[in-house]
XYZ file of C-alpha atoms in Angstrom:
255
model
C -142.375 -4.967 -119.868
C -141.795 -6.069 -116.688
C -145.412 -5.564 -115.677
C -145.937 -7.945 -118.333
C -142.926 -9.712 -116.756
C -144.090 -10.638 -113.423
C -148.141 -10.984 -114.566
C -146.962 -13.487 -116.974
C -147.057 -16.538 -114.349
C -150.134 -16.202 -112.676
C -152.780 -18.882 -112.699
C -149.511 -20.771 -114.201
C -148.555 -23.893 -112.158
C -144.209 -23.677 -112.223
C -141.993 -25.742 -113.466
C -139.095 -26.331 -112.103
C -136.741 -23.641 -113.835
C -134.591 -25.192 -116.742
C -130.771 -23.975 -117.873
C -132.409 -22.087 -120.593
C -134.958 -20.475 -118.229
C -131.913 -19.316 -116.261
C -129.724 -17.565 -119.353
C -132.904 -15.817 -119.777
C -132.600 -11.649 -119.542
C -133.739 -10.226 -116.700
C -136.792 -7.585 -116.884
C -136.586 -4.400 -117.909
C -138.589 -0.915 -116.625
C -138.798 2.091 -118.465
C -139.183 5.024 -116.791
C -140.236 8.130 -117.641
C -138.846 11.319 -116.801
C -138.269 14.643 -117.926
C -134.408 14.994 -118.514
C -134.327 18.814 -118.167
C -135.549 18.831 -114.273
C -132.003 19.389 -112.269
C -131.105 17.898 -109.774
C -133.678 14.763 -110.023
C -133.503 14.106 -113.789
C -131.511 15.543 -116.118
C -127.800 15.497 -118.260
C -124.144 15.761 -117.370
C -121.846 17.938 -119.942
C -121.752 14.829 -121.242
C -125.067 14.433 -122.153
C -125.448 11.129 -119.917
C -128.460 10.882 -117.221
C -127.867 11.542 -113.732
C -129.551 12.850 -110.575
C -131.286 11.977 -107.673
C -134.018 10.366 -108.641
C -131.969 8.468 -111.839
C -129.368 6.874 -109.093
C -132.549 5.816 -107.144
C -134.700 4.222 -109.611
C -130.891 2.166 -110.241
C -130.467 1.171 -107.551
C -133.907 -0.125 -106.778
C -133.718 -2.239 -110.346
C -130.329 -3.998 -109.476
C -132.733 -5.452 -106.641
C -135.311 -5.703 -108.511
C -133.261 -7.826 -111.126
C -134.852 -5.300 -113.345
C -133.238 -3.413 -116.252
C -133.731 -0.214 -115.234
C -133.949 2.139 -118.999
C -134.979 5.695 -118.928
C -137.482 7.823 -121.511
C -137.483 11.085 -121.789
C -141.039 12.344 -122.348
C -143.230 15.310 -122.713
C -143.928 15.904 -119.028
C -147.268 17.266 -120.006
C -148.489 14.057 -120.968
C -146.830 11.888 -118.943
C -150.189 10.004 -117.904
C -150.938 9.200 -121.516
C -147.027 8.088 -121.943
C -148.089 5.205 -118.983
C -151.045 4.068 -119.987
C -150.301 3.988 -123.435
C -147.552 1.548 -121.782
C -144.518 3.363 -123.772
C -143.089 4.005 -120.021
C -143.748 1.083 -116.842
C -142.914 4.222 -114.508
C -143.164 7.623 -113.664
C -139.880 8.606 -111.449
C -138.750 11.796 -111.400
C -140.156 14.419 -109.507
C -143.527 13.163 -109.508
C -146.670 14.860 -106.634
C -148.825 13.004 -105.271
C -152.099 14.705 -106.103
C -156.095 13.064 -105.818
C -157.046 13.645 -109.676
C -153.281 12.261 -110.409
C -154.324 9.472 -108.290
C -157.216 8.583 -109.730
C -155.428 7.430 -113.204
C -151.851 6.606 -111.625
C -150.806 4.438 -108.445
C -148.581 6.206 -106.134
C -145.579 4.516 -104.209
C -145.736 5.775 -100.651
C -144.213 9.278 -100.464
C -139.630 9.621 -100.564
C -139.388 12.864 -100.457
C -141.297 15.945 -98.969
C -141.472 19.277 -101.808
C -142.809 22.813 -102.072
C -143.546 24.973 -104.581
C -141.624 28.094 -103.950
C -141.657 31.425 -105.235
C -138.207 32.264 -107.412
C -137.987 36.219 -108.474
C -134.695 38.132 -109.107
C -132.792 39.246 -106.571
C -133.523 42.792 -107.029
C -137.067 42.265 -107.763
C -139.764 44.131 -105.972
C -141.647 41.291 -104.964
C -141.281 40.547 -101.334
C -144.073 38.138 -100.270
C -146.861 36.667 -102.130
C -149.140 39.280 -102.602
C -146.931 41.555 -104.839
C -146.993 38.941 -107.825
C -150.871 40.537 -108.403
C -150.085 42.097 -111.832
C -147.519 40.231 -112.878
C -146.460 37.372 -115.639
C -145.468 33.711 -113.230
C -144.237 30.850 -115.398
C -144.661 27.229 -114.360
C -143.895 24.028 -116.040
C -146.814 22.757 -118.154
C -147.683 19.766 -116.898
C -146.258 20.207 -113.151
C -147.722 20.570 -109.814
C -147.012 23.713 -109.904
C -150.448 24.878 -111.635
C -152.783 23.059 -109.198
C -151.296 24.767 -106.279
C -151.646 27.953 -107.836
C -155.324 27.347 -109.220
C -155.511 26.318 -105.276
C -155.146 29.758 -104.046
C -157.409 31.569 -105.644
C -156.611 35.213 -105.007
C -152.891 34.616 -106.085
C -154.466 32.769 -109.119
C -157.009 35.869 -110.042
C -154.824 38.557 -110.179
C -152.001 37.873 -111.971
C -151.279 39.288 -115.430
C -150.453 35.940 -116.917
C -149.584 32.175 -115.596
C -146.550 32.125 -118.223
C -146.437 27.669 -118.927
C -142.841 26.539 -119.599
C -141.731 23.616 -121.480
C -138.975 23.355 -118.657
C -137.468 24.829 -115.688
C -134.121 25.874 -117.646
C -135.666 28.294 -120.077
C -138.607 29.751 -117.078
C -135.662 31.149 -115.707
C -133.883 32.293 -118.768
C -137.104 34.631 -118.894
C -137.235 35.608 -115.665
C -133.237 36.539 -116.422
C -134.195 38.398 -119.277
C -137.241 40.040 -117.741
C -139.558 38.310 -119.527
C -141.435 36.416 -116.533
C -141.499 38.922 -113.011
C -141.617 35.145 -110.570
C -140.912 31.345 -111.361
C -143.400 29.008 -109.062
C -141.099 25.379 -109.216
C -140.173 22.850 -107.210
C -138.059 23.887 -104.003
C -135.814 20.639 -105.125
C -134.991 22.479 -108.442
C -135.778 25.663 -107.820
C -132.749 25.449 -104.654
C -131.152 23.638 -107.045
C -130.499 26.854 -109.778
C -130.175 29.457 -107.094
C -127.327 27.792 -105.365
C -124.984 27.853 -108.517
C -126.304 31.386 -109.823
C -125.593 33.155 -106.069
C -126.699 36.834 -105.781
C -128.977 36.326 -109.211
C -132.183 35.113 -107.986
C -133.988 35.175 -104.848
C -136.647 32.388 -103.072
C -139.080 34.391 -101.043
C -140.855 33.328 -98.003
C -144.298 32.861 -98.605
C -144.899 29.939 -100.869
C -147.386 27.624 -102.403
C -147.654 24.676 -100.430
C -146.229 21.179 -99.322
C -146.549 18.938 -102.048
C -144.972 14.965 -101.860
C -143.369 12.892 -104.560
C -143.825 9.166 -104.991
C -143.169 6.911 -107.949
C -146.097 6.229 -110.075
C -147.697 2.832 -111.999
C -150.254 2.192 -114.212
C -153.514 1.627 -111.110
C -153.373 -2.258 -112.264
C -149.861 -3.262 -111.792
C -150.277 -3.418 -108.260
C -147.952 -6.799 -108.825
C -145.074 -4.120 -109.777
C -146.375 -1.887 -107.469
C -145.741 -4.399 -104.577
C -141.962 -5.034 -105.500
C -141.130 -0.655 -106.356
C -142.809 -0.195 -102.757
C -141.118 -2.536 -100.680
C -137.275 -2.327 -102.417
C -138.232 1.922 -101.731
C -139.029 0.621 -97.561
C -135.515 -1.112 -97.859
C -133.863 1.318 -99.013
C -135.114 3.738 -96.688
C -134.408 1.133 -93.871
C -131.075 0.503 -94.866
C -129.669 3.939 -95.342
C -129.162 3.442 -98.757
C -131.583 6.372 -100.014
C -130.000 8.514 -97.463
C -126.726 8.042 -98.962
C -128.335 9.383 -102.241
C -129.442 12.025 -101.093
C -126.469 13.296 -98.974
C -124.789 13.003 -102.021
C -126.833 15.020 -104.272
C -129.127 17.189 -101.519
C -125.891 17.563 -99.226
C -128.406 15.910 -96.240
C -130.467 13.299 -96.016
C -134.010 14.748 -96.283
C -136.042 11.802 -97.435
C -139.379 10.817 -96.137
C -139.089 7.757 -93.902
């Protein structure tokens, strides 16, 4: 684990490097992610992990001199995966929220996101108030749940808030008529709706704006400092913008 490698030298006198030390393999960062969360992190037709956050993490790893490995996890158990040290970093469209900040140490925001409402093109739902009495889907463990709960009046009016393991399955239920609407991260929702024109529609109202950040354990301050410095460099030298343009067609990096 990188966190261990970073703090191992604390409180000890530095010794001169030797050939054996120089030959030691680079430290590793284990990134926990939901591998069904396009365009942030998902599997392509060859089952390879690809995505915007995948590219960002790999570039950061190169600059840190660390080997980055990706571990798909149950996103609903992400805090437990992190605190138990099964992963070092959460980097996959992770929304910064006050409850999460109690358990996770975050970088500054690198992307702004909204919780949008997706319906089928022929749906009678035009505004948020039309969700009254409807079945609305969300990904279990996602910030969409908290966003809806903050809008108490709308939350109380729903017939059911149905939770799914991933947004792909939820969209399939939406298309099949088993859902009336899906509340989802804009980066994900727009990705899918543009790929299937004429099938889905995004209504104008939404459940608020939020920020994405990279998360580590609360006590991994050295790792966080290095990650933050690297992300800042990537923002300043344009490499983060280039990755954004590759996946979104424009620079949407939050400076």
